[in-house]
Coordinates of C-alpha atoms and ligand atoms in Angstrom, one line a residue:
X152 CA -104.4 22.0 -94.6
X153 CA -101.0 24.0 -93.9
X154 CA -103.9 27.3 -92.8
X155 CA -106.2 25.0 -91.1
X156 CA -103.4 23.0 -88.7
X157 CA -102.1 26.3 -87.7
X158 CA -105.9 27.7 -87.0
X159 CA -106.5 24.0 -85.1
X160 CA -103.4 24.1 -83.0
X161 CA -104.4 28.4 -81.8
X162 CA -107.5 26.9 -81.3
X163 CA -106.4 24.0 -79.4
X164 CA -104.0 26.8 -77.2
X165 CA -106.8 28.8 -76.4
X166 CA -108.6 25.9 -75.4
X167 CA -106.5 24.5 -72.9
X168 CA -105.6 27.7 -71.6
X169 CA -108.9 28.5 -70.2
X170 CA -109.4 25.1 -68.9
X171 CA -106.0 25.7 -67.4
X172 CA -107.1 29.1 -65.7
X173 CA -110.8 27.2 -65.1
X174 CA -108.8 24.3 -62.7
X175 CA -109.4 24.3 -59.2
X176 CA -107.5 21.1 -58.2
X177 CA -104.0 19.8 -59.1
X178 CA -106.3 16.9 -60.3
X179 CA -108.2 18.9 -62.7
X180 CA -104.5 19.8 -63.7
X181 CA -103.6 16.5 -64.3
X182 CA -106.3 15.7 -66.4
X183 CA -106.1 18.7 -68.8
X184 CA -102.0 17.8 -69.3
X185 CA -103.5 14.3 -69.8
X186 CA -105.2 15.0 -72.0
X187 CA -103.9 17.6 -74.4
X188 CA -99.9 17.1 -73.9
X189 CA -99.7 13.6 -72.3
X190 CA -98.8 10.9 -75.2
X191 CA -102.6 10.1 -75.9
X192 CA -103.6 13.9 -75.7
X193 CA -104.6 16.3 -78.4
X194 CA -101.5 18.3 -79.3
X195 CA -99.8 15.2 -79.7
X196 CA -101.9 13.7 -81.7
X197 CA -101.7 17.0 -84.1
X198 CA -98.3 16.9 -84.0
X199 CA -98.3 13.4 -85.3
X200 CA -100.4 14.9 -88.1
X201 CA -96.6 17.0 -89.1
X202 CA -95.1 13.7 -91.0
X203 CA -97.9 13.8 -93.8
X204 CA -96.4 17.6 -94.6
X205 CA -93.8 18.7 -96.4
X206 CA -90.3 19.9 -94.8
X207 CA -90.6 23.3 -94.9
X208 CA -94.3 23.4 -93.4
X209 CA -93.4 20.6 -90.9
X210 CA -90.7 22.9 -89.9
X211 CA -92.9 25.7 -89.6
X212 CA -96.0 24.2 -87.8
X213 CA -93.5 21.7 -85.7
X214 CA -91.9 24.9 -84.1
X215 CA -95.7 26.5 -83.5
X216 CA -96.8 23.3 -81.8
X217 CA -93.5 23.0 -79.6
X218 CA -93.8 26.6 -79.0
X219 CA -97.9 26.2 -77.7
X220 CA -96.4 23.2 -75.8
X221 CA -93.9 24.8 -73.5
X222 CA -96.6 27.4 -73.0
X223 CA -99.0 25.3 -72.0
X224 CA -96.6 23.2 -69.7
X225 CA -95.5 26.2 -68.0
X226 CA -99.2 27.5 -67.5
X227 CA -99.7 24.4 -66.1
X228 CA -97.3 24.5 -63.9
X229 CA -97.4 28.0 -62.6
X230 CA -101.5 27.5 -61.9
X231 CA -100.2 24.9 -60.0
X232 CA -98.0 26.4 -57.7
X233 CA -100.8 29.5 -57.9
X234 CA -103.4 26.7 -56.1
X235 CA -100.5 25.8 -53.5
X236 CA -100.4 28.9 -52.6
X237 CA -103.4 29.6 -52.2
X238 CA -104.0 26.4 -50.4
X239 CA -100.8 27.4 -48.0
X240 CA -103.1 31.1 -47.2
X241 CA -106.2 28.9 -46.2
X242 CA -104.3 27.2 -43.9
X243 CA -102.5 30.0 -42.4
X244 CA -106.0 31.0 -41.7
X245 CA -107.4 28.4 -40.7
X246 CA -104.6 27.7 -37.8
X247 CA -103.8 31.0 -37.3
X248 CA -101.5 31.4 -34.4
X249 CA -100.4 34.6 -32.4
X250 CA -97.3 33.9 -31.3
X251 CA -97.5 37.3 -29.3
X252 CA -100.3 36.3 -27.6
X253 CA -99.9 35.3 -23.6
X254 CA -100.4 31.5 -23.1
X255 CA -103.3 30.4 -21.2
X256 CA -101.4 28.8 -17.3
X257 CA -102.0 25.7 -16.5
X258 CA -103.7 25.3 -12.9
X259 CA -101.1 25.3 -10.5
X260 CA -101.2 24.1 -7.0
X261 CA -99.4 25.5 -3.6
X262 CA -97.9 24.4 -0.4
X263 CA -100.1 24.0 2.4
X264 CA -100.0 26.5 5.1
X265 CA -98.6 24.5 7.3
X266 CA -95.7 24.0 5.5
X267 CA -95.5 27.3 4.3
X268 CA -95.5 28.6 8.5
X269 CA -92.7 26.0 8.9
X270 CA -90.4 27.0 6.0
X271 CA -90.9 30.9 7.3
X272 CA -90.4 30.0 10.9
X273 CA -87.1 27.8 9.8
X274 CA -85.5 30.9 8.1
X275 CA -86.1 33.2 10.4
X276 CA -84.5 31.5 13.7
X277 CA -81.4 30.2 10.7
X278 CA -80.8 33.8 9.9
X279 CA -79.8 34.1 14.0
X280 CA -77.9 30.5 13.6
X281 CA -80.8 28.0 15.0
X282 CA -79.9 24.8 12.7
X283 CA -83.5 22.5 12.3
X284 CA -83.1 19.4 13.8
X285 CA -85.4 16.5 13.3
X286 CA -86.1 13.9 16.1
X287 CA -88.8 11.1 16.8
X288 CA -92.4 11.8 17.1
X289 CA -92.8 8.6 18.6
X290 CA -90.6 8.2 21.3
X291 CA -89.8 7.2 24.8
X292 CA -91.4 8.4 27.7
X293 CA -88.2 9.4 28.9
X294 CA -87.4 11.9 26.2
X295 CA -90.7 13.4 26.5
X296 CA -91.3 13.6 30.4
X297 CA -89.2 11.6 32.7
X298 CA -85.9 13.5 31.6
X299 CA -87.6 16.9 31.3
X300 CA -87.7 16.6 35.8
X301 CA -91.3 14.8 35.1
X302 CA -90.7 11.4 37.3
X303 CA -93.3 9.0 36.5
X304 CA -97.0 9.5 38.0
X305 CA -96.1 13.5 38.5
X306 CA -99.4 15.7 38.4
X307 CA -97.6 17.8 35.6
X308 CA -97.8 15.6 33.4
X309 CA -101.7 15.5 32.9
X310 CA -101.3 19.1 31.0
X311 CA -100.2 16.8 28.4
X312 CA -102.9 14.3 27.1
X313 CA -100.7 11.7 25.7
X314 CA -101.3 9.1 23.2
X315 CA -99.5 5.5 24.5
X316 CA -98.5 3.4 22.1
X317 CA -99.4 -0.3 22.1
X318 CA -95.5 -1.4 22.6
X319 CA -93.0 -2.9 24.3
X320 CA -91.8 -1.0 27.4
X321 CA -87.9 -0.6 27.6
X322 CA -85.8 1.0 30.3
X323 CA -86.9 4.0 28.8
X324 CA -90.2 3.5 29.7
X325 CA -93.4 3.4 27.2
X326 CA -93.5 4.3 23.8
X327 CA -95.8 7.6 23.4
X328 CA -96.9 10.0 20.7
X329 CA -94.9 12.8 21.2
X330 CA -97.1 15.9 23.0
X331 CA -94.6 18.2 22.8
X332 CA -91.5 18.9 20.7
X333 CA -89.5 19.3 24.4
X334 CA -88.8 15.3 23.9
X335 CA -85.7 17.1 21.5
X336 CA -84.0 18.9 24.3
X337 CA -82.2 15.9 26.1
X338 CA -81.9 14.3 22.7
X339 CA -79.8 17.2 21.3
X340 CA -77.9 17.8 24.6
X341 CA -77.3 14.4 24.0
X342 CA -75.5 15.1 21.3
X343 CA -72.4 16.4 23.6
X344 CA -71.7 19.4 21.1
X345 CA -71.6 22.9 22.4
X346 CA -73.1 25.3 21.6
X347 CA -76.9 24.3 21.1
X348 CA -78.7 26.4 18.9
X349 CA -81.6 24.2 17.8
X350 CA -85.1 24.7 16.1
X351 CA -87.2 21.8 16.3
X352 CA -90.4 21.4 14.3
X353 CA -91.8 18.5 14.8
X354 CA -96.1 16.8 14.8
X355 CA -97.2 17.1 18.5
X356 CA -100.4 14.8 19.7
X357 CA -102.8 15.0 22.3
X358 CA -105.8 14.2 23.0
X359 CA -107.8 17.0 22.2
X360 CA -110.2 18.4 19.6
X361 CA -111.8 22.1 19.4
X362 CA -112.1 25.2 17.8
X363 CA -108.3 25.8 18.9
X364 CA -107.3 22.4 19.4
X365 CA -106.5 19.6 17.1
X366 CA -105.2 16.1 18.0
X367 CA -102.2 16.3 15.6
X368 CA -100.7 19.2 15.2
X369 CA -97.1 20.8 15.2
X370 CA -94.4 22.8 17.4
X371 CA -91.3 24.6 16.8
X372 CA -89.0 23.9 19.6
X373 CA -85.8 26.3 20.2
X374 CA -82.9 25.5 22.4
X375 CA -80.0 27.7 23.0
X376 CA -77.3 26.0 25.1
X377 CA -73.9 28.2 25.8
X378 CA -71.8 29.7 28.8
X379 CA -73.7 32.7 29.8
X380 CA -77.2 32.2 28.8
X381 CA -79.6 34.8 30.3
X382 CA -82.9 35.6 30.3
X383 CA -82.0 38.5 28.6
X384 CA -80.9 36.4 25.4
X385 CA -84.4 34.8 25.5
X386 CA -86.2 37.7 25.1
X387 CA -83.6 38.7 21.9
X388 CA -84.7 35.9 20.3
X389 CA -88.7 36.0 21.2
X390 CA -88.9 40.1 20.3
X391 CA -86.9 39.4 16.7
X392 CA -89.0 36.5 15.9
X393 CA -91.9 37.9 16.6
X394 CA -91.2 41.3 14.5
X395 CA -89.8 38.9 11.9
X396 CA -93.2 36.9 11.9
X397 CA -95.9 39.4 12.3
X398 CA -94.2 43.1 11.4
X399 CA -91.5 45.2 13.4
X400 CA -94.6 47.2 15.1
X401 CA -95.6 44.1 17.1
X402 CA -93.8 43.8 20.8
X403 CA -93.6 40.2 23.1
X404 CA -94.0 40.2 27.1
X405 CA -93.4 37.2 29.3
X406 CA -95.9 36.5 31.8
X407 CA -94.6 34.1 34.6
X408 CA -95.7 30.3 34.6
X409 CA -94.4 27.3 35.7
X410 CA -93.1 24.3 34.1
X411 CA -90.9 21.5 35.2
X412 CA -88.5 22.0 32.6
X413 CA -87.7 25.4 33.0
X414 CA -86.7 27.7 35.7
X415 CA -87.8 30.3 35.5
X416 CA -90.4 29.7 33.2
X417 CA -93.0 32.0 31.6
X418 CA -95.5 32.4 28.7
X419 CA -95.2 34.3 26.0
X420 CA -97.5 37.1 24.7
X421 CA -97.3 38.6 21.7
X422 CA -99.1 42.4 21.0
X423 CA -102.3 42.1 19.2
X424 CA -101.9 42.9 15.6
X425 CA -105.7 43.9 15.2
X426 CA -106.0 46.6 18.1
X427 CA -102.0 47.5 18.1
X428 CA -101.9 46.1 21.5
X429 CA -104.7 48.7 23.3
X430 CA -107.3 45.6 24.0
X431 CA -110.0 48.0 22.0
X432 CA -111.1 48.2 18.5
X433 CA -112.1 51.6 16.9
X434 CA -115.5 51.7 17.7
X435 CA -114.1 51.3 21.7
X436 CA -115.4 48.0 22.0
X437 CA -112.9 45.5 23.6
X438 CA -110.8 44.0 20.7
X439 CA -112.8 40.7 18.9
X440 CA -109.8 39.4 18.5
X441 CA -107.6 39.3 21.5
X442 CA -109.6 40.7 24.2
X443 CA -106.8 42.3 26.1
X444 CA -104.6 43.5 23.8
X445 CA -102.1 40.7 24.2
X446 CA -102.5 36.9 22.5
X447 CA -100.8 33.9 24.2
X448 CA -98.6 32.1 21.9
X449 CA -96.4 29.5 23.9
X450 CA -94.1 29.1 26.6
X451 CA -90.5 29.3 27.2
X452 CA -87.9 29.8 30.5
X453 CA -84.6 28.6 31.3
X454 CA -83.2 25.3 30.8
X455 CA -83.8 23.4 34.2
X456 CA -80.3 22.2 35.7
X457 CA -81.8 18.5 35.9
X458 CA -82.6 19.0 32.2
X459 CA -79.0 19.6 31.4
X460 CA -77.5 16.9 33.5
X461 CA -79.9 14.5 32.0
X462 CA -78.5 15.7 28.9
X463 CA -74.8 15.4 30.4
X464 CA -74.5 19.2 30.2
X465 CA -72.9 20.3 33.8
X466 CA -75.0 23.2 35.0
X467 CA -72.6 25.4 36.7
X468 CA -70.8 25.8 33.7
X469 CA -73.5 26.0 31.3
X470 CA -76.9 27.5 31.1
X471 CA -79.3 28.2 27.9
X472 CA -83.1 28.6 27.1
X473 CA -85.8 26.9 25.7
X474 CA -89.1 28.1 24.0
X475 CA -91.8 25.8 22.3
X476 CA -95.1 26.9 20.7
X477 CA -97.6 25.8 18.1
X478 CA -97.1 26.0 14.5
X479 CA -100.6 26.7 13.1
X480 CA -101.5 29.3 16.5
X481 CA -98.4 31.2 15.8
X482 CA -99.6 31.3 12.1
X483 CA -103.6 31.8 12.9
X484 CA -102.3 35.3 14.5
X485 CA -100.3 36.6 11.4
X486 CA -102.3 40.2 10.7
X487 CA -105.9 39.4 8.3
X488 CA -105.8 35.6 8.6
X489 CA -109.0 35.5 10.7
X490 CA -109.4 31.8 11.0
X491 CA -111.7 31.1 13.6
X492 CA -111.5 27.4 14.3
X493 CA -108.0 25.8 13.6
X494 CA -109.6 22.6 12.6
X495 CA -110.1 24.1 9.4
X496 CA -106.4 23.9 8.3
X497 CA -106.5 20.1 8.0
X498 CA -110.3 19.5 6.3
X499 CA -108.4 19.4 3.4
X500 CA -111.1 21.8 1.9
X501 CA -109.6 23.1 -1.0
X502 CA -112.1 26.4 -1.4
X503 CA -110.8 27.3 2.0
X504 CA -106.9 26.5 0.8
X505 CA -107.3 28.2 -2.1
X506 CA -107.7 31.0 -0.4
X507 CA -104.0 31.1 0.5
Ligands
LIG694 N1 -93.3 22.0 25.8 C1 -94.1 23.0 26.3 C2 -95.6 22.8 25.9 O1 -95.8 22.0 25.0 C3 -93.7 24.4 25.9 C4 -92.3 24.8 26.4 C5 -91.2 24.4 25.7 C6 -92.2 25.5 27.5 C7 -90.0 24.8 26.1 C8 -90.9 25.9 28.0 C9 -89.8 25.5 27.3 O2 -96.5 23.5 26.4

């Protein structure tokens, strides 16, 4: 009995050890300690067998059995902890992450040309103390003609195909769409501060619609204002700006024009960036681009005394200059844009703005 409990418990040991090394789930674990050391399971119930033996067998067999007990509790629990891990590496694998690895960007959108051209053209006339101003671009017919020496029914005025609005007239006559940014000069003389050293960019209208013309579109309007303005100050300003904009290789010339608000006036020519100014490209052929070896890019003079006293500015004492061109031109001539029609820049086509 005392031989044959001692063979039944090594037999019960070996038993449940290879079911414990056999179990692939902490359920299967459960069940074995279930059902050999839980209070219904095997090794209890031959330990319960102990009470018909004697002391010093009980004693000896009792010891065996808690002995095979711990073992078995401890098996079970280091299998256990064996599956976790195990169960901890598949997972690892599973969502295996490189942390080294470089993350995948998100798409990411950009300013529009337009307002890139704007921001540039703002910094570079700040860096020479031009402060941007911001002024109605639907105003009175006085800001944008009368007071610029354009009395009502003047000829001059048809250069500009302005919008009227569909409002009430006041003593500053109709309401139109501004066609120029030059409705800012009397405005900012206006102002009664001196020195003026404004940059304007504001949305022009007209009524017009080609491969270089759009109906809306933008200007940058400078006015310098001081005692002793010359000519000579203009062309400062229009040579740095222009080697700011397009490179320090490209040069400006003023051609002589006429406009009522200036005297004297002129337009503005900037050396073509294609043909360095020769007017031919290298296979001698005169330059695709500008022909001539010059591009237009806006106009500019001296303030007209009338434009200063409208402003309240007294022309003996003061004199300045005044320059106002087109946004997206001035841009469409950077080096290597090659747009061809400037109505592209507001399709809103975003395989042509992605380009950018
Ligand atoms: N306002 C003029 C235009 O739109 C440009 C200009 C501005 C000319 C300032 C001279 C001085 O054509």
């Amino acid at each position: 009995m005392n031989k044959n409990m001692q063979d039944q418990l090594n037999a019960l040991k070996l038993e449940m050890e290879q079911a414990v090394s056999k179990a692939k789930t902490d359920n299967e674990l459960g069940e074995i300690e279930v059902k050999y050391v839980g209070r219904k399971g095997q090794l209890t119930a031959v330990l319960k067998g102990l009470a018909a033996l004697d002391a010093k067998k009980r004693a000896k067999i009792g010891a065996l059995a808690n002995l095979i007990k711990q073992d078995i509790s401890h098996a079970i629990a280091s299998k256990k902890a064996e599956l976790q891990d195990a169960s901890l590496g598949t997972l690892a694998d599973a969502e295996h992450a490189d942390v080294t690895e470089p993350g995948i960007r998100p798409p990411e959108g950009h300013l529009h040309l337009v307002t890139v051209a704007i921001r540039e053209i703002s910094a570079i006339f700040e860096k020479i103390g031009f402060t941007r101003t911001r002024y109605p671009e639907v105003d009175w017919d006085y800001y944008a003609f009368e007071s610029l020496n354009m009395p009502p029914d003047h000829p001059a005025r048809d250069e500009w195909e302005t919008f009227f609005m569909d409002a009430p007239v006041s003593k500053k006559g109709k309401m139109v769409l501004t066609p120029h940014t030059s409705n800012a000069q009397v405005r900012e003389l206006e102002r009664g501060e001196m020195p003026v050293r404004m940059i304007n960019i504001a949305k022009c209208y007209r009524r017009q619609s080609d491969a270089t013309h759009v109906p809306m579109f933008h200007q940058f309007e400078g006015l310098y204002v001081d005692k002793g303005v010359a000519i000579t100050h203009l062309r400062g300003a229009l040579e740095y700006f222009a080697k700011a904009f397009f490179g320090p290789e490209r040069k400006t010339r003023l051609r002589p024009h006429h406009f009522r608000f200036t005297e004297p006036s002129f337009e503005i020519d900037v050396s073509c960036g294609v043909c360095n100014g020769t007017g031919f490209g290298a296979d001698k052929q005169k330059c695709r681009v500008c022909k001539r070896g010059w591009l237009e890019i806006g106009g500019a003079g001296m303030v007209h005394p009338n434009v200063l006293k409208a402003g309240g500015v007294d022309p003996k004492k003061y004199s300045g200059f005044a320059f106002g061109w087109g946004v997206e031109r001035t841009y469409m001539m950077k080096e290597g844009m090659q747009i061809d029609d400037i109505r592209i820049l507001y399709k809103q086509d975003v395989r042509f703005l992605k380009q950018f």
